[in-house]
Coordinates of C-alpha atoms and ligand atoms in Angstrom, one line a residue:
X1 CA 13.8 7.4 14.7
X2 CA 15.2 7.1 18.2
X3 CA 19.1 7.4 18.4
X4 CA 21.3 5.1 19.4
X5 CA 21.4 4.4 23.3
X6 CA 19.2 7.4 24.0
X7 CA 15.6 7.8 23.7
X8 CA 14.5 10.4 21.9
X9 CA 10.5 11.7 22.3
X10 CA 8.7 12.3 20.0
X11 CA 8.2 15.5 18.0
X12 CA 4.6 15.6 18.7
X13 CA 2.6 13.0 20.6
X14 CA -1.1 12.8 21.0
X15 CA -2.3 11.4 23.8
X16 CA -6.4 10.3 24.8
X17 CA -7.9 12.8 22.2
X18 CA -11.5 12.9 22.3
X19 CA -13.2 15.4 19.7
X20 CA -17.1 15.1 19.5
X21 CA -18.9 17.0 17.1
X22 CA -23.1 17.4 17.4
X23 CA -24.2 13.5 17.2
X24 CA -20.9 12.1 16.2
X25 CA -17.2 11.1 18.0
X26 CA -14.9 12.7 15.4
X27 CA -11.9 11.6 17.2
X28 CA -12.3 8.8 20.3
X29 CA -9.6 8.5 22.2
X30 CA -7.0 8.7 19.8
X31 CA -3.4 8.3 20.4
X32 CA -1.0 9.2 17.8
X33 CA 2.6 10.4 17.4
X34 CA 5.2 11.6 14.8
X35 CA 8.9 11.9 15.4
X36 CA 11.5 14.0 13.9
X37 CA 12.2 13.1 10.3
X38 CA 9.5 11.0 10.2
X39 CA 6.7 10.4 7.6
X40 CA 3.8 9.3 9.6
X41 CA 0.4 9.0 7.2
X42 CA -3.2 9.1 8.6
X43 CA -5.2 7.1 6.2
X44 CA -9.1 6.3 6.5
X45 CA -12.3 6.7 5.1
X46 CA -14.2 9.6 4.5
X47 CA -15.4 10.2 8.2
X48 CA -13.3 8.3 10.1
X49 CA -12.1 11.7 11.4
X50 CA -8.5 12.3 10.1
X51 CA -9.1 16.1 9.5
X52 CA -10.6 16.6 13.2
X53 CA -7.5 15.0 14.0
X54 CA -4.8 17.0 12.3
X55 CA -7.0 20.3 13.6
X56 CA -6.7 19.1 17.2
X57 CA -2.4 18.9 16.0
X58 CA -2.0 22.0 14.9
X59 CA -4.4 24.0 17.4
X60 CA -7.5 24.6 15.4
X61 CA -9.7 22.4 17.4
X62 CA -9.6 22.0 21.2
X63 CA -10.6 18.3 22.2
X64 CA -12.4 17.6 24.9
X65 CA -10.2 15.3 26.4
X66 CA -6.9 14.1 26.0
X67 CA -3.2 15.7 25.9
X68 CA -0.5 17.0 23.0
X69 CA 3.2 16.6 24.3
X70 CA 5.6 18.5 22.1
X71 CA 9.3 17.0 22.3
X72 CA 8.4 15.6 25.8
X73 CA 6.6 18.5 27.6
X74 CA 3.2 19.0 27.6
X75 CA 1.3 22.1 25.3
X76 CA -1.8 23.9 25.1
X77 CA -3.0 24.7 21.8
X78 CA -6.2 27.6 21.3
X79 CA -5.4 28.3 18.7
X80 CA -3.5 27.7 15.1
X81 CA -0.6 30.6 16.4
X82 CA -0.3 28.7 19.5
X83 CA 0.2 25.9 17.0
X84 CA 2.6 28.0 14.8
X85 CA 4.8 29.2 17.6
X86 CA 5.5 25.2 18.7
X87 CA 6.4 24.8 14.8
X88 CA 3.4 23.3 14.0
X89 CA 1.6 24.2 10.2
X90 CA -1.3 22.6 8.9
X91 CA -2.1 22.7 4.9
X92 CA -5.5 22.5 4.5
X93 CA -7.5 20.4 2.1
X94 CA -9.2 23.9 1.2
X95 CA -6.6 26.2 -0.1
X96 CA -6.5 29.3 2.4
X97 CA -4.5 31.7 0.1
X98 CA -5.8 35.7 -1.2
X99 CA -6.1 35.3 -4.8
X100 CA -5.0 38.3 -6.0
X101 CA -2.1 38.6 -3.8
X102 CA 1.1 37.4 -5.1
X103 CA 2.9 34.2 -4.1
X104 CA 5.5 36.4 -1.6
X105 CA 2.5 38.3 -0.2
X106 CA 0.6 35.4 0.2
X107 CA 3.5 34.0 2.3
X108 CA 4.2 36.6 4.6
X109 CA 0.3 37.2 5.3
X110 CA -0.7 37.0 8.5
X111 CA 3.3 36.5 9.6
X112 CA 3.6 38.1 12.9
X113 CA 7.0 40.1 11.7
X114 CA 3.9 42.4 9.4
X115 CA 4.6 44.5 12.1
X116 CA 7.9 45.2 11.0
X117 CA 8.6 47.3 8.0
X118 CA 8.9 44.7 5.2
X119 CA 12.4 44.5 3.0
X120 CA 10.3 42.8 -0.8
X121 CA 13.3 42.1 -1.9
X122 CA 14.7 40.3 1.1
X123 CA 11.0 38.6 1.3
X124 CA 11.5 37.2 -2.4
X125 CA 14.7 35.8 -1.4
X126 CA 14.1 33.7 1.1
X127 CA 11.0 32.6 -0.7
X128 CA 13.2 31.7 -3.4
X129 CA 15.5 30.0 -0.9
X130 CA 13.2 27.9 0.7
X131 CA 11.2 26.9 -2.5
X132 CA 15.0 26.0 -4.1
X133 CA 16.1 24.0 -0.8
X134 CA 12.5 21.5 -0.6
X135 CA 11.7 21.6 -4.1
X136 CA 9.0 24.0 -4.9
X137 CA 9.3 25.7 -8.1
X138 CA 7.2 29.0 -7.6
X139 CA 7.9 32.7 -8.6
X140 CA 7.4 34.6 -5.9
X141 CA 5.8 37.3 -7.9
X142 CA 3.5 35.0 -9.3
X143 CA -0.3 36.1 -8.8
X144 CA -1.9 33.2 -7.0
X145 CA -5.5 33.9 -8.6
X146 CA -3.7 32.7 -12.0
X147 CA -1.9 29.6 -10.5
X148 CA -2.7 25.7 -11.1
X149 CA -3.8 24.0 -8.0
X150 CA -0.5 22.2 -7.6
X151 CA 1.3 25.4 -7.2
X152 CA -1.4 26.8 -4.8
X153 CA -0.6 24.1 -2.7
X154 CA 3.4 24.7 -3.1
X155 CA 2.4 28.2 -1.8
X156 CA 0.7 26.4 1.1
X157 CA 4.2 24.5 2.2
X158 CA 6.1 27.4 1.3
X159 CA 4.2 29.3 3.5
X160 CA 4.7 27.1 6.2
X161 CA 8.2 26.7 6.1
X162 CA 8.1 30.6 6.2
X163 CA 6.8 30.7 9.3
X164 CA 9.1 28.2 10.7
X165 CA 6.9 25.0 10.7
X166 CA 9.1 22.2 12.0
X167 CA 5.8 19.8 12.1
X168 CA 3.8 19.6 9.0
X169 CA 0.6 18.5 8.7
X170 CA -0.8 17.8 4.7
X171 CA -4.1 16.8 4.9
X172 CA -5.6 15.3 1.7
X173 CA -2.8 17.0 -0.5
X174 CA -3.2 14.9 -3.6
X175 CA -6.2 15.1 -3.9
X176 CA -6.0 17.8 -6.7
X177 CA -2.8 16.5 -8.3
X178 CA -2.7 14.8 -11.5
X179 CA 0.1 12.1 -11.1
X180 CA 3.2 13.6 -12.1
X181 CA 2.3 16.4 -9.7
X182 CA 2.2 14.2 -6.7
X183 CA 5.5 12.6 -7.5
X184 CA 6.9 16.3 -7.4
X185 CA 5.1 16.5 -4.0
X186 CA 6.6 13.8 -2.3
X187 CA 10.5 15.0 -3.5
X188 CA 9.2 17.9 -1.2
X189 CA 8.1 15.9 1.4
X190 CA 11.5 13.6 1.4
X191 CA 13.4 16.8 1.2
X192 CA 11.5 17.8 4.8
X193 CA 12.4 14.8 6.3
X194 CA 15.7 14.4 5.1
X195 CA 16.4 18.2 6.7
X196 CA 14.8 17.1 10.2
X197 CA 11.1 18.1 9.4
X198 CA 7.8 16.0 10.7
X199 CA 5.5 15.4 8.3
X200 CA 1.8 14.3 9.1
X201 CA 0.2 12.8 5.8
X202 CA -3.7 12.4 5.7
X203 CA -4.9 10.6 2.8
X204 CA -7.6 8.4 2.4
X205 CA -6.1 6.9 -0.9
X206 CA -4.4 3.5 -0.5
X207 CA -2.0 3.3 -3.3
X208 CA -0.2 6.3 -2.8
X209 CA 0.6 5.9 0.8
X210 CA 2.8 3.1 0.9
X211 CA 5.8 4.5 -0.9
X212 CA 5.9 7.7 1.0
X213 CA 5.3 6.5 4.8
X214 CA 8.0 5.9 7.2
X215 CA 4.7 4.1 9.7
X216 CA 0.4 4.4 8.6
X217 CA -2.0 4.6 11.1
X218 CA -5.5 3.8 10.4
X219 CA -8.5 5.3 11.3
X220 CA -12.2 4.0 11.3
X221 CA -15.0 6.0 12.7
X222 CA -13.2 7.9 14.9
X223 CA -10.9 5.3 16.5
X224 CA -7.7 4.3 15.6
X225 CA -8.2 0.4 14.0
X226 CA -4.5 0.0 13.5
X227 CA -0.5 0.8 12.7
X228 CA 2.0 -0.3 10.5
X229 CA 5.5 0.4 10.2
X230 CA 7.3 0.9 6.9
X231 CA 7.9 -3.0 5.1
X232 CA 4.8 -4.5 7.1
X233 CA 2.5 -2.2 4.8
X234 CA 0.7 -5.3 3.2
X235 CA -2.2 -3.2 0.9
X236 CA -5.2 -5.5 1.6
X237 CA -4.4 -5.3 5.2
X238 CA -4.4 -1.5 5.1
X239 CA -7.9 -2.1 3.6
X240 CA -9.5 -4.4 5.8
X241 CA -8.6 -1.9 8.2
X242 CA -9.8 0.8 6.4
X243 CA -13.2 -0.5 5.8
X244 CA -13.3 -3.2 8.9
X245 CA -13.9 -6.5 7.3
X246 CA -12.5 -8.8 4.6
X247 CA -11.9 -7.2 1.4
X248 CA -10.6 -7.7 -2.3
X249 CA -8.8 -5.4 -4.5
X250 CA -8.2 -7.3 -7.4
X251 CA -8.9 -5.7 -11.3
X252 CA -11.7 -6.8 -13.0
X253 CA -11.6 -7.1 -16.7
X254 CA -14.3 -8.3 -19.6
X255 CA -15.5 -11.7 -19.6
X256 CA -16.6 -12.2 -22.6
X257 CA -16.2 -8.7 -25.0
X258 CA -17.5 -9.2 -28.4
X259 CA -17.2 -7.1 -31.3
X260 CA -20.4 -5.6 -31.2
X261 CA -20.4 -1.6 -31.4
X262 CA -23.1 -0.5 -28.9
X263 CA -21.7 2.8 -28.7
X264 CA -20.0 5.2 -31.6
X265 CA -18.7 8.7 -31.1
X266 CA -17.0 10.3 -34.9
X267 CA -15.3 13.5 -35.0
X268 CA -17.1 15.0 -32.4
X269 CA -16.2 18.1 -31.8
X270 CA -17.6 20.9 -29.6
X271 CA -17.1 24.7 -29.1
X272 CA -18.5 26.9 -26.2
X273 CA -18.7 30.6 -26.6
X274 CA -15.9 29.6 -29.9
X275 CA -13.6 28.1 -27.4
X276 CA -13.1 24.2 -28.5
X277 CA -14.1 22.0 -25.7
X278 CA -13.9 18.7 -27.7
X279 CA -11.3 18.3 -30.6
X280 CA -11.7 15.1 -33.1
X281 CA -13.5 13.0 -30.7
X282 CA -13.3 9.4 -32.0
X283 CA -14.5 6.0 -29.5
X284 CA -16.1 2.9 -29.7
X285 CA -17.7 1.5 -26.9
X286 CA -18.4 -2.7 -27.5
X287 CA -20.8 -4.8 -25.7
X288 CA -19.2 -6.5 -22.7
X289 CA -16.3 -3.8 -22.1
X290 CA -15.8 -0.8 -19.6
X291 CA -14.0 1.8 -21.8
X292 CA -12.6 4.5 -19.1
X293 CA -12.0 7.8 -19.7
X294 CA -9.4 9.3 -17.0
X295 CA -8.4 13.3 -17.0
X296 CA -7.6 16.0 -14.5
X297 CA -10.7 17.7 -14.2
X298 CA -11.9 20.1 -16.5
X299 CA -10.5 18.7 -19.5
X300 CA -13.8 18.4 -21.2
X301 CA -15.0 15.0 -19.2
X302 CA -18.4 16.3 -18.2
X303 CA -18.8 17.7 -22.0
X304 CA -18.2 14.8 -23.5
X305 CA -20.6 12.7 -21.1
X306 CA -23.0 15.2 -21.5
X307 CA -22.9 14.9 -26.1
X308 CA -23.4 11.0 -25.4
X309 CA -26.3 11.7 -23.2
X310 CA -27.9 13.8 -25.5
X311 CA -27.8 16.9 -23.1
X312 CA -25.1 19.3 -25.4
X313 CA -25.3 19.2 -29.2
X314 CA -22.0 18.8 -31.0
X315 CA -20.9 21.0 -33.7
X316 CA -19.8 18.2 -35.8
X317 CA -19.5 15.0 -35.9
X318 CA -22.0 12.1 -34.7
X319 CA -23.2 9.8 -31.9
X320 CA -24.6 6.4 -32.2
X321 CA -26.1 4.4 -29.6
X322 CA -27.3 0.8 -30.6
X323 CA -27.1 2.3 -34.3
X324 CA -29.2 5.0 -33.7
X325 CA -27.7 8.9 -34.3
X326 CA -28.2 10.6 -31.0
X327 CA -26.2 13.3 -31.4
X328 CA -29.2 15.9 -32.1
X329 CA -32.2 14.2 -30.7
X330 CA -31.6 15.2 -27.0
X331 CA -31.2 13.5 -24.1
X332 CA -34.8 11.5 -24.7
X333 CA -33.7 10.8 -27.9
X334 CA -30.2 9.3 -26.5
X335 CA -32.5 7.3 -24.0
X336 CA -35.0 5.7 -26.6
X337 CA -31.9 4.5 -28.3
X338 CA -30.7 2.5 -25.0
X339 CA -29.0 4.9 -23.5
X340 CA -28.5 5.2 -19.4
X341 CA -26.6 8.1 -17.9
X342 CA -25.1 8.5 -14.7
X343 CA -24.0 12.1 -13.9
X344 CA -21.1 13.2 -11.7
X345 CA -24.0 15.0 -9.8
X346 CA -25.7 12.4 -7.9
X347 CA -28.6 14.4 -6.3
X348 CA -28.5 17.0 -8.9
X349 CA -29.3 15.6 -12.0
X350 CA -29.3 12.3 -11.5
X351 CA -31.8 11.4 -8.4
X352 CA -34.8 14.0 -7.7
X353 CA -34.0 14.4 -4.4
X354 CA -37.3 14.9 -2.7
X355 CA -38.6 11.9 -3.7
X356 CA -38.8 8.4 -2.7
X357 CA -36.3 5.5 -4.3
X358 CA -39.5 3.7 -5.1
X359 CA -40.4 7.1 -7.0
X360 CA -37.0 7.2 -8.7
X361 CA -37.1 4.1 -10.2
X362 CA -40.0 4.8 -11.8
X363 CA -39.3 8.0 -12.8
X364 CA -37.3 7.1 -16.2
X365 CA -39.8 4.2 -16.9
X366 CA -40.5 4.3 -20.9
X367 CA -43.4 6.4 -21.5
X368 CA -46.8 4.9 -22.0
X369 CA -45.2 2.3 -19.3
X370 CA -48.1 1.7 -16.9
X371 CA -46.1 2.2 -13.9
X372 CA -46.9 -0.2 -11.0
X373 CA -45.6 1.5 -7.7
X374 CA -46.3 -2.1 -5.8
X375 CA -43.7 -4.0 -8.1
X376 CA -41.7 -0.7 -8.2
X377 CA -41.7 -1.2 -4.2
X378 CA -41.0 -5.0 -4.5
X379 CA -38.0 -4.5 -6.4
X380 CA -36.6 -1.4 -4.6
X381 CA -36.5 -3.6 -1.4
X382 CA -34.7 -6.0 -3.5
X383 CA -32.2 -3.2 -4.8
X384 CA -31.8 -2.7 -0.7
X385 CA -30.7 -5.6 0.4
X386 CA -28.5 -6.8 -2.5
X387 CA -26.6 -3.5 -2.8
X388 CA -27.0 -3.0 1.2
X389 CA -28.4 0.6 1.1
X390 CA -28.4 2.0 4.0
X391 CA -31.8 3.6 4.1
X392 CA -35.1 3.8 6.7
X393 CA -36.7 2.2 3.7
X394 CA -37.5 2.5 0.0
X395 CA -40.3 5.5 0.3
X396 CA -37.1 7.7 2.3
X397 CA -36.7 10.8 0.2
X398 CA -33.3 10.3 -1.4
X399 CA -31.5 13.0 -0.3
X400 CA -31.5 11.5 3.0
X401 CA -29.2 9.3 1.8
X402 CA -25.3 9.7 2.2
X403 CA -23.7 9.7 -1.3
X404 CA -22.6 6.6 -1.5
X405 CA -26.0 5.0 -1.1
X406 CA -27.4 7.5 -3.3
X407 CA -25.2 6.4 -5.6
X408 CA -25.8 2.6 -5.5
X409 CA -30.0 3.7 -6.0
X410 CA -28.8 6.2 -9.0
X411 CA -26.9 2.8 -10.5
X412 CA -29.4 0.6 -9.3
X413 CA -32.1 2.4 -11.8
X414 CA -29.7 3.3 -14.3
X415 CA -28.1 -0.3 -14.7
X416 CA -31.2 -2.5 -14.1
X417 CA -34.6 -1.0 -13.6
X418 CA -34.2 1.0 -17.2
X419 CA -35.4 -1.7 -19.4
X420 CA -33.3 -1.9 -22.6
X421 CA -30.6 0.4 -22.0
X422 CA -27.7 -1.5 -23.3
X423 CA -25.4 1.7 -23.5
X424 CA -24.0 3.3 -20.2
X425 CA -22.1 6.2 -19.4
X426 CA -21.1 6.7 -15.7
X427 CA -19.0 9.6 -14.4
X428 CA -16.9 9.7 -11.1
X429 CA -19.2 6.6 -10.2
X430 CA -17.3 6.5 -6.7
X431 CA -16.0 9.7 -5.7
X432 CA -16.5 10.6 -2.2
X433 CA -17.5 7.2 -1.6
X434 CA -16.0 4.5 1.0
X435 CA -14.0 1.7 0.2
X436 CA -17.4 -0.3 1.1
X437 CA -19.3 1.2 -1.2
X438 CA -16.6 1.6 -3.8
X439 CA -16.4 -2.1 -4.2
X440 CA -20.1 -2.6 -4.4
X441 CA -20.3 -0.1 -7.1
X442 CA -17.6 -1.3 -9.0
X443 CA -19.2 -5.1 -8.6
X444 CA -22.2 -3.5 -10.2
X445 CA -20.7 -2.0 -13.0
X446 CA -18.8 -5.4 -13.6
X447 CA -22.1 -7.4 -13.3
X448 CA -23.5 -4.8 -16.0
X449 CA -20.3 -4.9 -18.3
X450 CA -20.9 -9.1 -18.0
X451 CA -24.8 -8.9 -19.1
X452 CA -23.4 -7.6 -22.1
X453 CA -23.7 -3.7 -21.5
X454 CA -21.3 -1.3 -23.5
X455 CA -20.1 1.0 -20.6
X456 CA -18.2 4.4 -21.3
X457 CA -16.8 5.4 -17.4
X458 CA -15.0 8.9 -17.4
X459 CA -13.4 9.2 -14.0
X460 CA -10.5 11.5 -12.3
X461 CA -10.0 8.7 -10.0
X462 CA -6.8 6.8 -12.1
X463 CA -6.9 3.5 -9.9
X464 CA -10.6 3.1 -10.4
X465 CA -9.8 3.2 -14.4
X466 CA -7.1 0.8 -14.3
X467 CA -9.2 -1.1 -12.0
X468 CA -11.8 -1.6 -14.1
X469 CA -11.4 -0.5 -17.6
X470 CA -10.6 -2.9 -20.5
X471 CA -9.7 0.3 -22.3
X472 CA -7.9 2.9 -21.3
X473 CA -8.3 6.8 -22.8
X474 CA -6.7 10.0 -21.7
X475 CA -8.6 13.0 -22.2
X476 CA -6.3 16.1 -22.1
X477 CA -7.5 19.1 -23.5
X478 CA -10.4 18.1 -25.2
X479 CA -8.6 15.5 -26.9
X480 CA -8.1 12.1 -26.8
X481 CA -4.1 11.9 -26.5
X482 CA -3.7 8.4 -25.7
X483 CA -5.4 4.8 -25.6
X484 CA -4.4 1.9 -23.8
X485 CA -5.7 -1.5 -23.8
X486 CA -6.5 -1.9 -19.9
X487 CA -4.8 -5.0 -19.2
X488 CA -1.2 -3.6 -20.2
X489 CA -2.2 0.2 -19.2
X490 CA 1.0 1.9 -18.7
X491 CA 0.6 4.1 -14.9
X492 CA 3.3 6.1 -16.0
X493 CA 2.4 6.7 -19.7
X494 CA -1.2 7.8 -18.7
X495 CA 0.2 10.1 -15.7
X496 CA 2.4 12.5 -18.0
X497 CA -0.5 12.2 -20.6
X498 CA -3.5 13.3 -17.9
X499 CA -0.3 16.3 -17.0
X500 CA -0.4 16.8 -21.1
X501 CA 2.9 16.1 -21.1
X502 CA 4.6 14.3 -24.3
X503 CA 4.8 10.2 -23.2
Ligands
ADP1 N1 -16.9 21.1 11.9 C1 -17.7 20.0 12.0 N2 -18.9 20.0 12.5 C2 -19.7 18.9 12.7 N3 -19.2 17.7 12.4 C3 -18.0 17.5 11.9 C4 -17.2 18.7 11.7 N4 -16.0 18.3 11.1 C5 -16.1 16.9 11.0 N5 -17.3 16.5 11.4 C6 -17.8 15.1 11.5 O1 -16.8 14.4 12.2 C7 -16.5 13.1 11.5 C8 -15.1 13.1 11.1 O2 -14.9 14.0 10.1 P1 -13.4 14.3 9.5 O3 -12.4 14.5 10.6 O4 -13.6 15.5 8.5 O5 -13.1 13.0 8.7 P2 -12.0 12.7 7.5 O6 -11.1 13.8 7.4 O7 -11.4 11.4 7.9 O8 -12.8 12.5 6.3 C9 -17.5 13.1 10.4 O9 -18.6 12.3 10.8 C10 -17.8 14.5 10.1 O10 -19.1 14.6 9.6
MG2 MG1 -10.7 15.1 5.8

């Protein structure tokens, strides 16, 4: 944003920065800038060392090499209040607040003016002030312990601002926002620019980026692959760069759905400790179809995967898989009926971690199943290469494997080394995952859905369901509060219902 005739420097450039970590580069001679007003988004994979960046911005990390010029003149940063006192704030992925402080005391914690005697009253008005001026509905005498995650982070800014932060650096700050949430985020972060703020956006979610940048800069294991001013943001570009080679985001829909019911769920209805955790659960899940279940976490997701798989029994109401009633003969019942289960928790309950891939895949073999280890090895070498695991080799204990390729394993044996399973239920199937590997898990569940599978898929992650799904369900409460068919799945619509607001 230079003005007219006269160059203006940058707010904050990075210069050179070199961060290593034990056995890795987090950040390779990165250069970067942000100028005033500016919306400047890091966006990248998980690793590709966006965080290490921001840290090195606002003075949590020293790099080893390389130079931070603030507003033309060179700065030293050991430290986050050497960071603070050039205007520089950082909100962390991982909220830093004292729960059962209130939103004011939260704010003025660690405030270098502690040392003076401090006026509540004047601090609650110019919390209220600020929150008015960017947008940030909060009461200051809230108690942060009993706020949702959106506010937390609203404290977060607001603390920032307190302290004077000129430069803002948001790293990951959607992550934990249903939709309508981040659209009340980004008023905020408009309302910093417009008033003369920096804002430094890490995300490694494509979609959301594009509207809110003023330029994206793309990182890749460490290195900086690429940059892109506002208007030349062309999505599969972003990608390519993103992942480093040719990719396709296109939605993949049923080939051929038929009619048949593989799965049935009827009034189901759970209660823990007589709270309700599932309310009048109803869903049919056909042969050739992805249903997809999205939600803000924690509105009964995992319960309801866990009735299908047998794991939780449900007060009322009834489970079929393949015409079979499930819903009391446990989760070996569920299995001998053709079900396969993916959990959220990869190495938890899905893989046993100490042992081999070879071992998993033999491990849910139908009893009474003589179980060959040498075809079991011929076929886990086949899983390799087609779903490129990155593993030593098939007799690795699995959790030496990074989550994405324990996940492709965990959907290799789930999808195709369980013989007859014609019912699936994944959950998060690609969180934490790259866009790499996301694409080769969603090709696998597409493949599956195509041999005729029935496959119930209850993920946060909204463009994953609208992605994939042929149907599309909102879970909100324990309910079920709206159902789209996935090719005319209305974004907005299933936003305000995962934010349980009326559509
Ligand atoms: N404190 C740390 N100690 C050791 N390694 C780290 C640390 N922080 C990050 N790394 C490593 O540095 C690389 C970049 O990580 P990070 O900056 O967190 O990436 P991103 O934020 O883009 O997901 C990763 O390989 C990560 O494992
Ligand atoms: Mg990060």
């Amino acid at each position: 944003m230079s003005q007219a005739g006269r160059a203006v420097a940058p707010a904050l450039v990075a210069r050179g920065i070199t961060k290593r970590f034990p056995g890795v580069v987090a950040n390779d001679s990165v250069n970067f800038d942000v100028a005033r007003g500016e919306v400047h988004t890091l966006l990248g994979e998980n690793g590709a060392g966006k965080s290490t960046l921001a840290s090195v911005l606002c003075g949590l990390y020293r790099p080893e090499e390389g130079q931070l010029l603030r507003n033309g003149a060179e700065i030293r940063l050991n430290s986050p209040r050497d960071g603070l006192s050039q205007g520089i704030a950082m909100v962390h992925q991982h909220f830093r607040l004292v729960d059962r402080f209130t939103v004011a005391e939260n704010v003025v914690l660690g405030h270098k003016s502690l040392s003076f005697v401090l006026d509540n009253a004047a601090i609650e008005e110019r919390v209220a002030s600020i929150t008015q001026e960017f947008g940030l509905p909060l009461d200051p005498r809230a108690v942060v312990g009993e706020l949702s995650a959106g506010e937390r982070q609203r404290v977060e800014i607001v603390k920032a601002l307190y302290q004077g932060a000129e430069l803002l650096l948001l790293d990951e700050p959607t992550a934990l926002l249903a939709p309508p949430e981040v659209e009340k985020l980004f008023i905020t972060v408009r309302a910093m620019t417009h008033a003369g703020k920096s804002v430094v956006f890490v995300s490694h979610k494509l979609g959301e980026v594009v509207d809110i940048s003023d330029r994206i800069t793309v990182m890749r294991a460490g290195k900086v692959t690429g940059s892109v001013r506002r208007g030349d943001a062309d999505v599969r570009r972003l990608a390519e760069l993103m992942v480093g080679r040719e990719i396709n985001i296109v939605p993949r829909r049923a080939k051929s759905p038929t009619s048949d019911v593989l799965l049935s769920i009827s009034q189901v209805h759970l209660e823990r400790e007589g709270a309700e955790i599932l309310t009048d659960i109803n869903l049919e899940g056909r042969a050739g179809e992805i249903v997809g279940v999205s939600g803000v976490a924690g509105n009964g997701q995992r319960d309801l995967a866990e009735v299908v798989a047998g794991l939780r029994m449900p007060q009322r109401g009834n489970v079929t898989v393949c015409g079979v009633p499930t819903s009391r003969a446990g989760a070996l019942g569920a299995r001998r009926a053709g079900l396969a289960y993916v959990p959220e928790d990869r190495l938890g309950t899905g893989l046993a971690p100490s042992l081999s891939m070879v071992d998993n895949l033999v491990l849910t073999r139908k009893r009474g199943f003589i179980v060959d280890r040498k075809s079991a090895l011929r076929e886990s070498e086949g899983f390799i290469r087609q779903l490129e695991i990155k593993t030593p080799g098939p007799l690795t204990p699995t959790r030496k494997l990074s989550g994405g390729n324990a996940q492709k394993v965990l959907l290799a044996r789930e999808l195709f080394a369980v013989s007859g399973a014609r019912v699936l239920i994944v959950c998060s199937p690609t969180r934490g995952l790259d866009v790499g590997a996301v694409e080769a898990v969603h090709a696998l569940l597409d493949e599956a859905r195509d041999a005729g599978k029935a496959i119930l898929m209850i993920s946060e992650d909204l463009d994953e369901v609208m992605t994939l799904a042929d149907r599309v369900m909102v879970l909100y409460r324990g309910r079920i509060t709206l159902e789209q068919a996935g090719i005319d799945a209305d974004l907005d619509r299933i936003g305000r219902a995962m934010a349980g607001l009326a559509s």
